[in-house]
GROMACS .gro file of C-alpha atoms in nm:
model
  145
    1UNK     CA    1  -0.018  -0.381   2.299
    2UNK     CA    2   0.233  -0.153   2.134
    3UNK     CA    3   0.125   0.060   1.892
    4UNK     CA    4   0.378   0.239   1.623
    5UNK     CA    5   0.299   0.579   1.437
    6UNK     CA    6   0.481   0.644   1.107
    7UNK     CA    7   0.471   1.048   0.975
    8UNK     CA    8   0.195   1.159   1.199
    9UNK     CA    9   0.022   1.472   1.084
   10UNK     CA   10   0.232   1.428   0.706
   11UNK     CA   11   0.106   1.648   0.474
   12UNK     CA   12  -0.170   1.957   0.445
   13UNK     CA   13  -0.510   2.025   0.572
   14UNK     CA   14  -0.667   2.328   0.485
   15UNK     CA   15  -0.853   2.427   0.812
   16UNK     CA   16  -0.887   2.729   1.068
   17UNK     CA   17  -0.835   2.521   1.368
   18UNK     CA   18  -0.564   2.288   1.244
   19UNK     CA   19  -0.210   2.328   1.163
   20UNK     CA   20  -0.158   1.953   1.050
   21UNK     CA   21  -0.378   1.653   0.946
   22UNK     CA   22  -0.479   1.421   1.201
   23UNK     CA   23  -0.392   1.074   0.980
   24UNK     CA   24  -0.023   0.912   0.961
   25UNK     CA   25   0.122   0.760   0.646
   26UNK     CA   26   0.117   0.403   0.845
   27UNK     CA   27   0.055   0.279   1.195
   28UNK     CA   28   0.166  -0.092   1.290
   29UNK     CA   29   0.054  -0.265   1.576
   30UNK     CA   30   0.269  -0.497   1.778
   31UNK     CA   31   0.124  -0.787   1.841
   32UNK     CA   32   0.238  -1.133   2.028
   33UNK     CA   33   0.299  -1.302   1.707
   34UNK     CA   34   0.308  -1.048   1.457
   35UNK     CA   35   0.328  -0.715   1.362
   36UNK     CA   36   0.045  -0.551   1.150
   37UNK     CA   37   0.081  -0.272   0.917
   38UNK     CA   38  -0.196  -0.034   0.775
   39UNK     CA   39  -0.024   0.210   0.515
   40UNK     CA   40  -0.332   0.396   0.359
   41UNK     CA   41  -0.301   0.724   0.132
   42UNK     CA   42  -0.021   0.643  -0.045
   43UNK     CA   43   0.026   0.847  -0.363
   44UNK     CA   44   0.357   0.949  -0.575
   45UNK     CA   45   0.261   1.220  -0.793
   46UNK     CA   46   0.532   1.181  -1.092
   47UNK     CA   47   0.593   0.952  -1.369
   48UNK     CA   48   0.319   0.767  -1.569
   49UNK     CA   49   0.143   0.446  -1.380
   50UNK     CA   50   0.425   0.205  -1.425
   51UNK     CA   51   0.650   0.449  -1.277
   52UNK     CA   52   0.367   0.600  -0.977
   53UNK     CA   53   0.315   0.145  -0.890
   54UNK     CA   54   0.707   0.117  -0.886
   55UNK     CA   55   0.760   0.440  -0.640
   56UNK     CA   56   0.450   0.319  -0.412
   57UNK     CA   57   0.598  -0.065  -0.389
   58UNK     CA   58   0.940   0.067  -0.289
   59UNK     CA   59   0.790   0.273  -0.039
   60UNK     CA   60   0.612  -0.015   0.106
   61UNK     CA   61   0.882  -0.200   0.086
   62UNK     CA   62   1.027   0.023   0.290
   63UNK     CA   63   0.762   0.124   0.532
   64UNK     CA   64   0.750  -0.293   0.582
   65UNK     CA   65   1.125  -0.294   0.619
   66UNK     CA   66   1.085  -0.122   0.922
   67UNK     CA   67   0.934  -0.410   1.095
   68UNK     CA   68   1.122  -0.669   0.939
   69UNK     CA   69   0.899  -0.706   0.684
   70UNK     CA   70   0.891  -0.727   0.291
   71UNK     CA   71   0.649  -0.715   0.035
   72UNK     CA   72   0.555  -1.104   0.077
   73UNK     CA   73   0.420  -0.977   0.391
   74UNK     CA   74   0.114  -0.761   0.212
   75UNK     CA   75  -0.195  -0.940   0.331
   76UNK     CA   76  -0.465  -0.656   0.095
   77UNK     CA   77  -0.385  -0.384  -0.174
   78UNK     CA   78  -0.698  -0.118  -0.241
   79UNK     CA   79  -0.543   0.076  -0.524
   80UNK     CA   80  -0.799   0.376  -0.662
   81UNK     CA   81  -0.754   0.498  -0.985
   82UNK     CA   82  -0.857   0.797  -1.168
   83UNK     CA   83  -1.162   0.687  -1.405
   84UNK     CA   84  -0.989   0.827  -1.676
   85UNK     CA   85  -0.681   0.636  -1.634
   86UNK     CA   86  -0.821   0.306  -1.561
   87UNK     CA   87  -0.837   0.022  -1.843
   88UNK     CA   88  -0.769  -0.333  -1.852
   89UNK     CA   89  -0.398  -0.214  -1.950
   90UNK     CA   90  -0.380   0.014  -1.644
   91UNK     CA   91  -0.433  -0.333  -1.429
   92UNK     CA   92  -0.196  -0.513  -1.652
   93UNK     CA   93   0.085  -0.257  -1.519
   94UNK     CA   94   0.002  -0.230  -1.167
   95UNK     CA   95   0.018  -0.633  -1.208
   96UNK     CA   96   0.351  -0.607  -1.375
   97UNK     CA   97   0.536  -0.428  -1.133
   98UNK     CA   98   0.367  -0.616  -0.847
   99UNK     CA   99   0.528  -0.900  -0.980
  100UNK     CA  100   0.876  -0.760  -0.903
  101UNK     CA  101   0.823  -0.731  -0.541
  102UNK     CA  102   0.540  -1.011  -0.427
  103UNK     CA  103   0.617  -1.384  -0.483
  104UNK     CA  104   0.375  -1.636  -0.551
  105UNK     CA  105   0.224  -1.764  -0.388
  106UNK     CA  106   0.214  -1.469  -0.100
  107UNK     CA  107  -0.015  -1.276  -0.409
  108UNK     CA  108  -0.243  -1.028  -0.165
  109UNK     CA  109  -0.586  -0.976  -0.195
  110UNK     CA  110  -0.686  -0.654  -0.405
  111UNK     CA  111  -0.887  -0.463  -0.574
  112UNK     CA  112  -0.897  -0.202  -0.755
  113UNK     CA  113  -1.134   0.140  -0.694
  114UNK     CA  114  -1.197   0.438  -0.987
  115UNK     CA  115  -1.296   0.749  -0.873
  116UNK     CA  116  -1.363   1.090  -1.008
  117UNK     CA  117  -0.985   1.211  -0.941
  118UNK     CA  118  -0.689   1.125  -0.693
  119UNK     CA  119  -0.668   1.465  -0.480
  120UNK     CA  120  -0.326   1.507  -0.581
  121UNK     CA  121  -0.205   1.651  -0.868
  122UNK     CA  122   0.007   1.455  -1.073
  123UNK     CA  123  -0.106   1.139  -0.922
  124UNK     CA  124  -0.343   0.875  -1.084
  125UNK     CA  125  -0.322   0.604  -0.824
  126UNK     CA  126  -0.359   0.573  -0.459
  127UNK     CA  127  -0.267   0.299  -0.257
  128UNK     CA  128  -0.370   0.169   0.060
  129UNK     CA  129  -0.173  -0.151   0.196
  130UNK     CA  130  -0.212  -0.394   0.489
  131UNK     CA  131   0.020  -0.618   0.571
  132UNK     CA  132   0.098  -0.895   0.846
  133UNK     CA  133   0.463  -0.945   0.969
  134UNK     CA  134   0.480  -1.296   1.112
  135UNK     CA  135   0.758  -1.353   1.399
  136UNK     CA  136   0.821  -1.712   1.269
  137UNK     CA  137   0.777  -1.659   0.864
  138UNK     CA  138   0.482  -1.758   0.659
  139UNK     CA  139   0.327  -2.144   0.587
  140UNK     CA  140   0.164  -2.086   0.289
  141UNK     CA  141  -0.154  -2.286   0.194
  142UNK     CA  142  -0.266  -2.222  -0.147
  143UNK     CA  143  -0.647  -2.341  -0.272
  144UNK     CA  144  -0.704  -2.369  -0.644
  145UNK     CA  145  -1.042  -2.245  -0.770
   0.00000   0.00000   0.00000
């Protein structure tokens, strides 16, 4: 099996013994029928929510892209918020601007996480993304409950 790295060792650890961190923005593994994406850590530090959602979508959309992929392909979203920032109009947003890059009825699972602070500064979400790339397209089977 094939396995793909994207940005190993991107951004800053502060350690004696290391001179880079030992994650990746994304890995996808190449499967026989699919490719699957794990993009974990995302943050954009600018911009109020609505703006920090629309800059993390694009980059999945791009980080998908890569594969072949688009947004429709998200399978799970785990976005943490900072406790402060998170109300029922905080989810409202993040829905919002999902909207403008996943179709129904490919909505992912999600969920949403608050913690004490996002260890960035500037940024008040985090995102972590998975996503399956089918080499034939999706059949969708919705259940209503």
């Amino acid at each position: 099996m094939k396995k793909t790295v994207i940005a190993p060792g991107q951004g800053v650890v502060e350690s004696d013994e290391l001179d880079e961190p030992q994650t990746s923005l994304a890995v996808a593994t190449h499967r026989s029928d699919c490719v699957h994406v794990e993009c974990n850590g995302l943050v954009y530090p600018e911009g109020d929510v609505r703006e920090q959602t629309r800059e993390l979508f694009g980059l999945v959309e791009k980080l998908l892209g890569e594969f072949d992929g688009t947004p429709n392909d998200l399978v799970m979203l785990r976005w943490y918020v900072e406790s402060g920032e998170y109300t029922p109009a905080t989810r409202g947003t993040v829905q919002e601007v999902q909207s403008a890059f996943v179709d129904r009825p490919h909505y992912p699972a999600g969920c949403v996480v608050t913690t004490p602070e996002i260890p960035v500064d500037g940024a008040l979400l985090e995102l972590d993304a998975t996503a399956t790339i089918p080499d034939d397209g999706w059949t969708v089977e919705t259940i209503e409950e």
